[in-house]
Coordinates of C-alpha atoms in Angstrom, one line a residue:
M1 CA -8.2 -35.1 -10.0
S2 CA -10.2 -33.2 -12.6
A3 CA -10.5 -29.5 -13.2
F4 CA -13.6 -27.9 -11.8
A5 CA -16.2 -26.8 -14.4
S6 CA -17.6 -23.5 -13.1
A7 CA -21.3 -22.6 -13.5
W8 CA -20.8 -19.1 -12.2
N9 CA -21.1 -16.0 -14.5
P10 CA -18.8 -13.3 -12.9
Q11 CA -20.3 -10.7 -15.3
S12 CA -23.9 -11.2 -14.3
A13 CA -25.8 -8.4 -12.6
T14 CA -25.8 -10.4 -9.3
A15 CA -22.1 -11.0 -9.5
L16 CA -21.3 -7.4 -10.2
A17 CA -23.5 -6.2 -7.4
R18 CA -21.7 -8.5 -5.0
R19 CA -18.3 -7.4 -6.3
A20 CA -19.2 -3.7 -5.7
A21 CA -20.3 -4.5 -2.1
M22 CA -17.1 -6.5 -1.4
L23 CA -14.9 -3.7 -2.8
A24 CA -16.7 -1.2 -0.6
R25 CA -15.8 -3.3 2.4
I26 CA -12.2 -3.7 1.3
D27 CA -12.0 0.1 0.9
A28 CA -13.3 0.5 4.4
L29 CA -10.8 -2.0 5.7
R30 CA -7.9 -0.1 4.1
E31 CA -9.1 3.2 5.4
L32 CA -9.1 1.8 9.0
E33 CA -5.6 0.4 8.5
Q34 CA -4.4 3.7 7.0
R35 CA -5.9 5.6 10.0
A36 CA -3.6 3.9 12.4
S37 CA -0.6 4.7 10.1
D38 CA -1.7 8.3 9.7
V39 CA -2.2 8.8 13.5
S40 CA 1.3 7.4 14.1
A41 CA 2.8 9.5 11.4
K42 CA 1.6 12.7 13.1
S43 CA 4.6 12.2 15.5
K44 CA 7.1 12.4 12.6
P45 CA 8.4 15.9 13.5
V46 CA 9.1 14.7 17.0
F47 CA 10.9 11.5 15.7
D48 CA 12.8 13.6 13.2
K49 CA 14.0 15.9 15.9
R50 CA 15.2 13.0 18.0
G51 CA 16.9 11.4 14.9
Q52 CA 14.6 8.4 15.0
L53 CA 12.6 6.5 12.5
L54 CA 8.8 6.0 12.8
P55 CA 7.8 2.4 13.8
R56 CA 6.5 1.4 10.4
D57 CA 9.7 2.7 8.8
R58 CA 11.7 0.6 11.2
V59 CA 9.8 -2.5 10.2
A60 CA 10.2 -1.7 6.5
L61 CA 14.0 -1.3 7.0
L62 CA 14.3 -4.5 8.9
L63 CA 12.5 -6.6 6.3
D64 CA 14.1 -7.9 3.1
P65 CA 12.7 -5.8 0.3
G66 CA 10.4 -7.4 -2.2
T67 CA 9.7 -10.5 -0.1
P68 CA 6.3 -11.7 1.2
Y69 CA 5.0 -10.1 4.4
L70 CA 1.9 -11.2 6.2
P71 CA 0.4 -8.4 8.5
L72 CA -1.4 -9.7 11.6
C73 CA -4.3 -8.4 13.6
S74 CA -4.4 -4.9 12.0
L75 CA -7.8 -4.2 13.4
A76 CA -7.0 -5.2 17.0
G77 CA -8.8 -2.9 19.4
W78 CA -11.2 -1.5 16.8
L79 CA -14.1 0.1 18.7
Q80 CA -12.6 -1.0 22.0
D81 CA -10.8 2.3 22.7
T82 CA -13.9 4.3 22.0
P83 CA -17.4 3.3 20.6
D84 CA -17.1 6.2 18.1
A85 CA -16.3 4.6 14.8
D86 CA -14.9 7.9 13.4
K87 CA -12.4 8.2 16.3
S88 CA -11.4 4.6 17.0
V89 CA -7.8 3.8 16.0
P90 CA -7.2 0.1 15.3
G91 CA -4.0 -1.9 15.7
G92 CA -3.7 -1.9 19.5
G93 CA -0.6 0.3 19.4
I94 CA 1.4 -2.6 17.9
V95 CA 2.6 -3.3 14.4
A96 CA 3.0 -7.1 13.9
G97 CA 3.5 -9.5 11.0
I98 CA 5.5 -12.3 9.5
G99 CA 8.2 -11.5 7.0
F100 CA 11.7 -12.3 5.9
V101 CA 14.8 -10.8 7.7
S102 CA 18.1 -11.7 6.0
G103 CA 16.4 -14.6 4.3
V104 CA 14.9 -16.0 7.6
R105 CA 11.1 -16.0 8.1
C106 CA 10.5 -14.2 11.4
M107 CA 7.7 -12.8 13.6
V108 CA 8.3 -9.1 13.7
V109 CA 6.6 -7.0 16.3
A110 CA 7.1 -3.2 16.8
S111 CA 5.7 -0.8 19.4
D112 CA 3.8 1.9 17.6
S113 CA 5.5 4.6 19.6
G114 CA 4.0 7.2 17.4
I115 CA 0.7 6.7 19.3
D116 CA 0.6 7.5 23.0
A117 CA 4.4 7.0 23.1
G118 CA 3.9 3.2 22.6
A119 CA 1.9 2.8 25.8
I120 CA 0.5 -0.8 26.0
Q121 CA -3.2 -0.9 25.2
P122 CA -5.5 -3.7 26.5
M123 CA -6.0 -5.2 23.0
G124 CA -2.4 -4.5 22.2
L125 CA -1.4 -6.8 25.0
D126 CA -3.7 -9.5 23.7
K127 CA -2.2 -9.0 20.2
I128 CA 1.3 -9.5 21.5
L129 CA 0.3 -12.6 23.3
R130 CA -1.4 -14.0 20.1
V131 CA 1.6 -13.3 17.9
Q132 CA 4.0 -14.8 20.5
E133 CA 1.9 -18.0 20.4
L134 CA 2.1 -18.0 16.6
A135 CA 5.8 -17.7 16.8
L136 CA 6.0 -20.6 19.2
Q137 CA 3.7 -22.8 17.1
N138 CA 5.4 -22.0 13.8
R139 CA 8.9 -21.9 15.2
L140 CA 9.6 -18.4 14.1
P141 CA 12.4 -16.2 15.5
F142 CA 10.8 -13.4 17.4
V143 CA 12.2 -10.0 16.5
H144 CA 10.9 -7.2 18.8
L145 CA 11.4 -3.5 18.1
V146 CA 10.7 -1.9 21.5
E147 CA 9.9 1.7 22.4
S148 CA 7.1 1.8 24.9
A149 CA 6.0 4.0 27.7
G150 CA 4.7 0.9 29.4
A151 CA 1.2 0.8 30.9
N152 CA -0.9 3.9 30.7
L153 CA -1.3 4.7 34.4
M154 CA -4.3 7.0 33.7
R155 CA -6.1 4.0 32.3
Y156 CA -4.8 1.5 34.8
R157 CA -6.7 -1.8 35.1
V158 CA -5.4 -4.4 37.5
E159 CA -6.3 -7.3 35.2
G160 CA -4.0 -5.8 32.6
F161 CA -1.2 -5.8 35.0
I162 CA -1.9 -9.5 36.0
H163 CA -2.4 -10.8 32.4
G164 CA 0.6 -8.7 31.2
G165 CA 2.9 -11.2 33.0
A166 CA 2.1 -13.7 30.2
L167 CA 4.0 -11.5 27.8
F168 CA 7.2 -12.1 29.7
R169 CA 6.4 -15.7 30.3
N170 CA 6.0 -16.3 26.6
L171 CA 9.4 -14.7 25.9
A172 CA 10.9 -17.3 28.3
R173 CA 9.0 -20.1 26.6
L174 CA 10.2 -19.1 23.2
S175 CA 13.8 -18.9 24.3
A176 CA 13.6 -22.2 26.2
A177 CA 12.0 -23.9 23.2
G178 CA 15.1 -23.0 21.2
I179 CA 13.4 -20.1 19.3
P180 CA 15.6 -17.0 19.2
V181 CA 14.3 -13.8 20.7
V182 CA 16.0 -10.6 19.4
T183 CA 15.1 -7.2 20.8
V184 CA 16.1 -3.8 19.4
Q185 CA 15.5 -1.3 22.2
H186 CA 14.7 1.9 20.3
G187 CA 13.5 3.9 23.3
S188 CA 12.2 3.4 26.8
G189 CA 11.3 0.2 28.5
T190 CA 10.1 1.0 32.0
A191 CA 9.0 -1.3 34.9
G192 CA 7.6 -4.4 33.3
G193 CA 8.7 -3.1 29.9
A194 CA 12.3 -3.6 31.1
Y195 CA 11.8 -7.3 31.1
M196 CA 11.3 -7.4 27.4
P197 CA 15.0 -6.9 26.8
G198 CA 15.8 -8.8 30.0
L199 CA 14.1 -11.9 28.7
S200 CA 15.6 -11.7 25.2
D201 CA 18.5 -13.7 23.9
V202 CA 20.1 -10.7 22.2
V203 CA 19.6 -7.0 22.9
I204 CA 20.6 -4.2 20.7
M205 CA 20.6 -0.7 22.2
V206 CA 20.7 2.8 20.6
R207 CA 23.1 5.3 22.1
G208 CA 21.3 8.2 23.7
R209 CA 17.9 6.8 23.1
S210 CA 17.5 3.4 24.7
R211 CA 16.3 3.3 28.3
A212 CA 15.5 0.2 30.4
F213 CA 14.9 0.4 34.2
L214 CA 12.5 -1.1 36.7
A215 CA 11.9 2.3 38.1
G216 CA 12.4 5.6 36.2
P217 CA 13.6 8.7 38.0
P218 CA 10.1 9.9 39.0
L219 CA 9.1 6.5 40.6
L220 CA 12.5 6.1 42.1
K221 CA 12.3 9.4 43.9
A222 CA 8.7 8.7 45.0
A223 CA 9.6 5.3 46.3
T224 CA 13.0 5.8 47.9
G225 CA 13.9 9.5 47.7
E226 CA 16.9 8.7 45.5
V227 CA 17.7 11.0 42.7
A228 CA 19.3 9.7 39.5
T229 CA 19.4 10.5 35.8
E230 CA 17.9 8.3 33.2
E231 CA 21.3 7.4 31.8
E232 CA 22.6 6.4 35.3
L233 CA 19.5 4.2 35.9
G234 CA 19.1 2.6 32.5
G235 CA 20.9 4.3 29.6
A236 CA 22.2 2.4 26.5
E237 CA 25.8 3.0 27.4
M238 CA 25.3 1.9 31.0
H239 CA 23.6 -1.3 30.0
S240 CA 26.2 -2.1 27.3
V241 CA 29.2 -1.4 29.5
V242 CA 28.1 -1.8 33.2
S243 CA 25.0 -4.0 33.6
G244 CA 25.5 -6.3 30.6
L245 CA 21.9 -6.1 29.5
G246 CA 22.8 -4.9 26.0
E247 CA 25.0 -7.0 23.7
Y248 CA 25.3 -4.4 20.9
L249 CA 25.4 -0.6 21.1
A250 CA 24.2 1.1 17.9
E251 CA 24.5 4.8 17.0
D252 CA 21.0 5.3 15.7
D253 CA 17.9 3.4 14.6
R254 CA 19.3 2.5 11.2
H255 CA 22.5 1.1 12.6
A256 CA 20.5 -0.9 15.2
L257 CA 18.3 -2.5 12.5
G258 CA 21.4 -3.3 10.5
I259 CA 22.9 -5.1 13.5
A260 CA 19.5 -6.9 14.0
R261 CA 19.6 -8.1 10.4
E262 CA 23.2 -9.3 10.9
V263 CA 22.3 -11.2 14.1
V264 CA 19.4 -13.0 12.3
S265 CA 21.7 -13.8 9.4
H266 CA 23.9 -15.8 11.8
L267 CA 21.0 -17.9 13.2
G268 CA 21.4 -20.6 10.6
W269 CA 17.6 -20.6 10.0
A270 CA 17.3 -20.2 6.3
A271 CA 13.8 -20.8 5.1
S272 CA 13.1 -24.0 3.1
P273 CA 12.6 -23.4 -0.6
A274 CA 9.0 -23.0 -1.7
A275 CA 7.5 -25.6 -4.0
T276 CA 7.7 -25.0 -7.7
G277 CA 6.1 -26.5 -10.8
F278 CA 2.5 -26.0 -9.7
A279 CA -0.2 -24.5 -11.9
S280 CA -2.2 -21.4 -10.9
P281 CA -6.0 -21.6 -10.7
R282 CA -7.8 -21.5 -14.0
F283 CA -10.1 -18.7 -12.8
D284 CA -9.1 -15.1 -12.0
A285 CA -8.8 -14.4 -8.3
D286 CA -10.8 -11.2 -8.9
E287 CA -13.8 -13.4 -9.4
L288 CA -13.7 -14.2 -5.6
L289 CA -15.1 -10.7 -5.1
T290 CA -18.3 -11.7 -6.9
L291 CA -19.2 -14.9 -5.1
M292 CA -20.3 -13.9 -1.5
P293 CA -23.7 -12.2 -1.1
V294 CA -24.3 -9.3 1.3
D295 CA -27.3 -11.3 2.6
L296 CA -25.6 -14.5 3.8
R297 CA -28.9 -16.4 3.7
Q298 CA -28.5 -16.6 -0.1
P299 CA -26.9 -19.8 -1.2
V300 CA -23.3 -20.1 -2.5
D301 CA -21.6 -23.1 -4.1
M302 CA -18.3 -23.1 -2.2
R303 CA -16.8 -25.2 -4.9
E304 CA -16.6 -22.0 -6.9
V305 CA -14.5 -20.5 -4.1
I306 CA -12.3 -23.5 -3.8
A307 CA -11.7 -23.7 -7.6
R308 CA -10.3 -20.1 -7.5
L309 CA -7.8 -21.0 -4.7
V310 CA -6.3 -24.4 -5.6
D311 CA -3.7 -25.4 -8.1
D312 CA -5.0 -25.8 -11.6
S313 CA -8.6 -25.6 -10.1
E314 CA -8.4 -29.4 -9.6
L315 CA -10.7 -30.8 -6.9
L316 CA -11.0 -34.4 -5.7
E317 CA -14.3 -34.4 -3.8
F318 CA -14.6 -37.0 -1.0
K319 CA -18.1 -38.7 -0.7
A320 CA -19.6 -36.2 -3.1
L321 CA -23.0 -37.8 -3.0
Y322 CA -23.2 -38.3 0.8
G323 CA -24.1 -35.3 2.9
P324 CA -23.6 -33.1 -0.1
Q325 CA -24.2 -29.8 1.8
T326 CA -20.8 -30.5 3.6
L327 CA -17.9 -30.3 1.1
C328 CA -14.8 -32.4 1.7
V329 CA -12.2 -31.9 -1.0
Q330 CA -8.6 -32.9 -1.5
A331 CA -6.5 -30.4 -3.5
R332 CA -3.2 -28.6 -3.6
I333 CA -2.1 -25.0 -3.0
E334 CA 1.3 -24.1 -4.4
G335 CA 2.1 -27.8 -4.3
H336 CA 1.0 -28.4 -0.7
E337 CA -1.3 -31.4 -0.4
I338 CA -4.3 -30.3 1.7
G339 CA -7.8 -31.2 2.7
I340 CA -10.5 -28.6 2.5
I341 CA -13.9 -28.6 4.4
S342 CA -16.6 -26.2 3.5
N343 CA -20.4 -25.7 3.6
N344 CA -23.2 -25.3 1.1
G345 CA -25.7 -25.2 3.9
P346 CA -26.3 -26.4 7.4
I347 CA -24.2 -29.4 8.6
D348 CA -26.6 -32.3 8.8
V349 CA -26.0 -35.9 10.2
P350 CA -24.4 -37.3 7.0
G351 CA -22.3 -34.1 6.6
A352 CA -21.0 -34.4 10.2
N353 CA -20.1 -38.0 9.7
K354 CA -18.4 -37.3 6.4
A355 CA -16.4 -34.5 7.9
T356 CA -15.4 -36.6 10.8
H357 CA -14.2 -39.3 8.5
F358 CA -12.4 -36.8 6.3
I359 CA -10.6 -35.1 9.2
Q360 CA -9.3 -38.4 10.4
R361 CA -8.2 -39.3 6.9
C362 CA -6.2 -36.1 6.6
D363 CA -4.7 -36.7 10.0
Q364 CA -3.6 -40.2 8.8
L365 CA -2.1 -38.7 5.7
G366 CA -0.4 -35.8 7.5
Q367 CA -2.2 -33.3 5.3
P368 CA -3.1 -29.8 6.7
I369 CA -6.9 -29.0 6.8
I370 CA -8.3 -25.8 5.6
Y371 CA -11.8 -24.8 6.7
L372 CA -13.7 -22.4 4.5
Q373 CA -16.6 -21.3 6.8
N374 CA -20.0 -20.6 5.3
T375 CA -22.5 -22.2 7.5
T376 CA -25.6 -21.4 9.5
G377 CA -24.7 -24.2 11.9
Y378 CA -25.8 -27.7 12.6
M379 CA -29.2 -28.9 11.4
V380 CA -32.1 -28.6 13.8
G381 CA -35.6 -30.0 13.9
R382 CA -37.3 -33.3 14.8
E383 CA -35.7 -35.4 12.1
A384 CA -32.2 -34.1 12.8
E385 CA -32.6 -34.6 16.6
Q386 CA -34.0 -38.1 16.2
G387 CA -31.2 -38.9 13.8
G388 CA -28.6 -38.1 16.5
M389 CA -27.5 -34.7 15.4
I390 CA -26.1 -33.9 18.8
K391 CA -23.9 -37.0 19.0
H392 CA -22.8 -36.9 15.4
G393 CA -22.0 -33.2 15.6
S394 CA -20.1 -33.9 18.8
K395 CA -18.1 -36.6 16.9
M396 CA -17.1 -34.0 14.3
I397 CA -16.1 -31.5 17.1
Q398 CA -14.0 -34.3 18.7
A399 CA -12.2 -34.8 15.4
V400 CA -11.5 -31.1 14.9
T401 CA -10.3 -30.7 18.5
N402 CA -7.9 -33.6 18.4
A403 CA -6.5 -33.6 14.8
G404 CA -2.7 -33.5 14.9
V405 CA -2.2 -31.8 11.6
P406 CA -2.2 -28.0 11.1
Q407 CA -5.6 -26.5 10.7
I408 CA -6.2 -23.2 9.1
T409 CA -9.6 -21.4 9.0
I410 CA -10.9 -18.7 6.6
Q411 CA -14.3 -17.2 7.6
C412 CA -15.7 -16.5 4.2
G413 CA -19.4 -15.9 4.9
A414 CA -21.7 -17.1 7.7
S415 CA -20.2 -18.5 10.9
F416 CA -23.2 -19.2 13.1
G417 CA -24.0 -21.3 16.1
A418 CA -22.1 -24.5 16.8
G419 CA -21.1 -24.5 13.1
N420 CA -18.3 -22.0 14.2
Y421 CA -17.1 -24.7 16.5
G422 CA -17.3 -27.7 14.1
M423 CA -15.6 -25.7 11.4
C424 CA -12.6 -24.9 13.6
G425 CA -13.4 -21.4 14.9
R426 CA -11.2 -19.4 17.2
G427 CA -12.1 -21.5 20.3
Y428 CA -10.6 -24.6 18.6
A429 CA -7.2 -23.1 18.2
P430 CA -6.6 -23.2 14.4
R431 CA -3.0 -22.5 13.5
F432 CA -4.2 -19.4 11.7
L433 CA -7.6 -17.8 11.2
F434 CA -8.5 -15.0 8.8
S435 CA -11.8 -13.4 7.8
W436 CA -13.2 -12.0 4.6
P437 CA -14.6 -8.5 5.0
Q438 CA -18.3 -9.5 4.7
A439 CA -18.1 -12.5 7.1
K440 CA -20.4 -12.6 10.1
T441 CA -20.0 -14.5 13.3
A442 CA -22.7 -15.0 15.9
V443 CA -24.5 -17.6 18.0
M444 CA -27.4 -17.0 15.6
G445 CA -28.7 -14.4 13.2
G446 CA -30.0 -11.2 14.7
E447 CA -33.5 -11.8 13.4
Q448 CA -33.6 -15.3 14.7
A449 CA -32.5 -14.1 18.1
A450 CA -35.1 -11.4 18.1
Q451 CA -37.9 -13.8 17.1
T452 CA -36.8 -16.3 19.7
M453 CA -37.1 -13.7 22.5
R454 CA -40.4 -12.5 21.1
I455 CA -41.8 -16.0 21.3
V456 CA -40.5 -16.4 24.9
A457 CA -42.1 -13.0 25.9
E458 CA -45.4 -13.9 24.3
A459 CA -45.5 -17.3 26.0
A460 CA -44.7 -15.6 29.3
A461 CA -47.6 -13.2 28.8
A462 CA -49.9 -16.0 27.9
R463 CA -49.1 -17.9 31.1
K464 CA -50.0 -14.7 33.0
G465 CA -53.2 -14.3 31.1
T466 CA -52.2 -10.9 29.7
A467 CA -51.8 -9.5 26.2
P468 CA -48.1 -8.8 25.2
D469 CA -47.2 -5.2 24.6
A470 CA -46.6 -5.2 20.8
A471 CA -44.8 -1.8 20.8
L472 CA -42.4 -3.0 23.6
L473 CA -41.7 -6.2 21.8
D474 CA -41.0 -4.4 18.5
A475 CA -38.5 -2.1 20.4
Q476 CA -36.9 -5.1 22.0
S477 CA -36.6 -6.9 18.7
A478 CA -35.0 -3.9 17.0
K479 CA -32.5 -3.6 19.8
I480 CA -31.6 -7.3 19.7
V481 CA -31.1 -7.2 15.9
E482 CA -28.9 -4.1 16.2
V483 CA -26.7 -5.7 18.9
F484 CA -26.3 -8.9 17.0
E485 CA -25.6 -7.3 13.7
R486 CA -23.0 -4.9 15.1
Q487 CA -21.2 -7.7 17.0
A488 CA -21.4 -10.2 14.1
D489 CA -19.5 -7.8 11.8
A490 CA -16.0 -9.0 10.7
F491 CA -14.4 -5.7 11.6
Y492 CA -15.8 -5.8 15.1
T493 CA -14.9 -9.4 15.7
S494 CA -11.4 -8.8 14.4
G495 CA -11.1 -5.8 16.8
L496 CA -11.6 -8.4 19.5
L497 CA -8.8 -10.6 18.1
L498 CA -11.3 -13.3 17.2
D499 CA -9.2 -13.8 14.0
D500 CA -5.7 -13.0 12.9
G501 CA -6.8 -10.4 10.5
V502 CA -9.3 -9.4 7.8
I503 CA -8.0 -10.1 4.3
D504 CA -8.9 -9.2 0.8
P505 CA -10.5 -12.4 -0.8
R506 CA -8.1 -12.0 -3.7
D507 CA -5.2 -12.5 -1.4
T508 CA -6.5 -15.8 0.1
R509 CA -4.4 -18.1 -2.0
A510 CA -1.2 -16.2 -1.2
V511 CA -2.0 -16.1 2.5
L512 CA -2.8 -19.8 2.6
A513 CA 0.4 -20.6 0.7
Q514 CA 2.5 -18.6 3.2
C515 CA 0.8 -20.3 6.1
L516 CA 1.2 -23.8 4.6
Q517 CA 4.8 -23.1 3.9
M518 CA 5.3 -21.9 7.5
C519 CA 3.7 -25.1 8.8
R520 CA 6.0 -27.2 6.6
E521 CA 9.1 -25.3 7.8
A522 CA 8.0 -25.7 11.4
D523 CA 7.6 -29.4 11.1
G524 CA 11.0 -29.8 9.5
R525 CA 12.9 -27.5 11.8
H526 CA 15.1 -29.1 14.4
L527 CA 15.2 -27.0 17.6
R528 CA 17.5 -27.3 20.6
P529 CA 15.2 -26.8 23.5
M530 CA 16.6 -26.1 27.0
Q531 CA 15.2 -26.3 30.5
F532 CA 15.4 -22.6 30.8
G533 CA 15.7 -19.7 28.3
V534 CA 19.0 -18.0 27.6
A535 CA 20.2 -16.1 30.7
R536 CA 22.7 -13.3 30.2
P537 CA 25.5 -12.8 32.8

């Protein structure tokens, strides 16, 4: 492989303008993430009075200091709790990420009990389900820090109750697959929430704080007339001494987290050593901020992006002269052999055929595939249709769907139309999917959608022999553009969990390296699956 010769001037006026726009988006991202932390931290006086740690402090104490941590879905629920962007609190009431506990790479999930007492939010449920699936796919021990008021009965929705059962099903699946589930019960777990410790392999309870019962005192009295205290029904000491639900009884949060670290240290799941001896890219990661335009119709040579992500900026381009708008590249990231597919324009017939060939070759070699999305979709028009765009695009989608190697997607720029599908969008179950702050996802651009509907309306008017109402069509077009642009925004799509998080472009190489290492560890890890999960006596 040869090192890439860049033609990009990161100090040009265009580059600096793009950098400023990207930095503004990154600042907006960090402000949203900080908002969730700040709202949770308002409960600190209450937590201090109870002798408890805030949820993010619990996570920080659990993790090994100075080791990599990959936060997940930090914008979950953005604009779903309220349409007011100044009041919406992202995160879904859940703190989740992948990090090291006693040297073991784990999925760590914590109830954000500083917000609404940890009540499960609709997008918070979807977030838990997603990170459970990631733990299962990547064979990561699941460490759950629980303190939840359960479902918010004032916002009860029957579908939330029904779909919520999948949370407990996944705990059973993890345990049965041979993946340890460790729960620290920091506070309450009521009704369905009681099954979180019940379906765990190991439960650590905190004296005087942990509660787990199918019916708390109010519901018990309403349902049966029986009167009982919280401790009698589901206190930490009762479950540790009488019911057997708890394996360990801690004196406070810090003690409980120390026990959790000790439990994980005895799993025998030390992470495999990371590769060494690789060279960093020859270009500064900061230059990634200068490459993507605000107007995604402006062309970008995605080789420039790839060269700032891969070892020594070395690229081996596959079929470089055939279907050149579709890039297929072999490279390495921190020593991991990978295939990369990206776009310098629409995917045409040669590009689809090349990508199909390349995906199958990577599958044959056992090399993970990274998709760097920046496409307006598959080529349209008479020539493309007559050339078999549908069948050749379908062939590429078949390859993406059925590839057996890990596939990881980064939405860098445009992700429009069926290009989202062919480039392994969320619907195609990539192992991980992250977005850059200026990425946009939609069935088409807002202006194209508006123009399409205008043409349809004008044709309908012509068939009726009437003149179209220009003012009405202009208003309709403006509304369509606004709806499409708002929903295409990376923050909005991330709020709907259509990715695993929005990341700073400068962190892309580190994020990909972590994901690739996880995939390698998962492939090499020998599990001891059982017919059923671990059942406590």
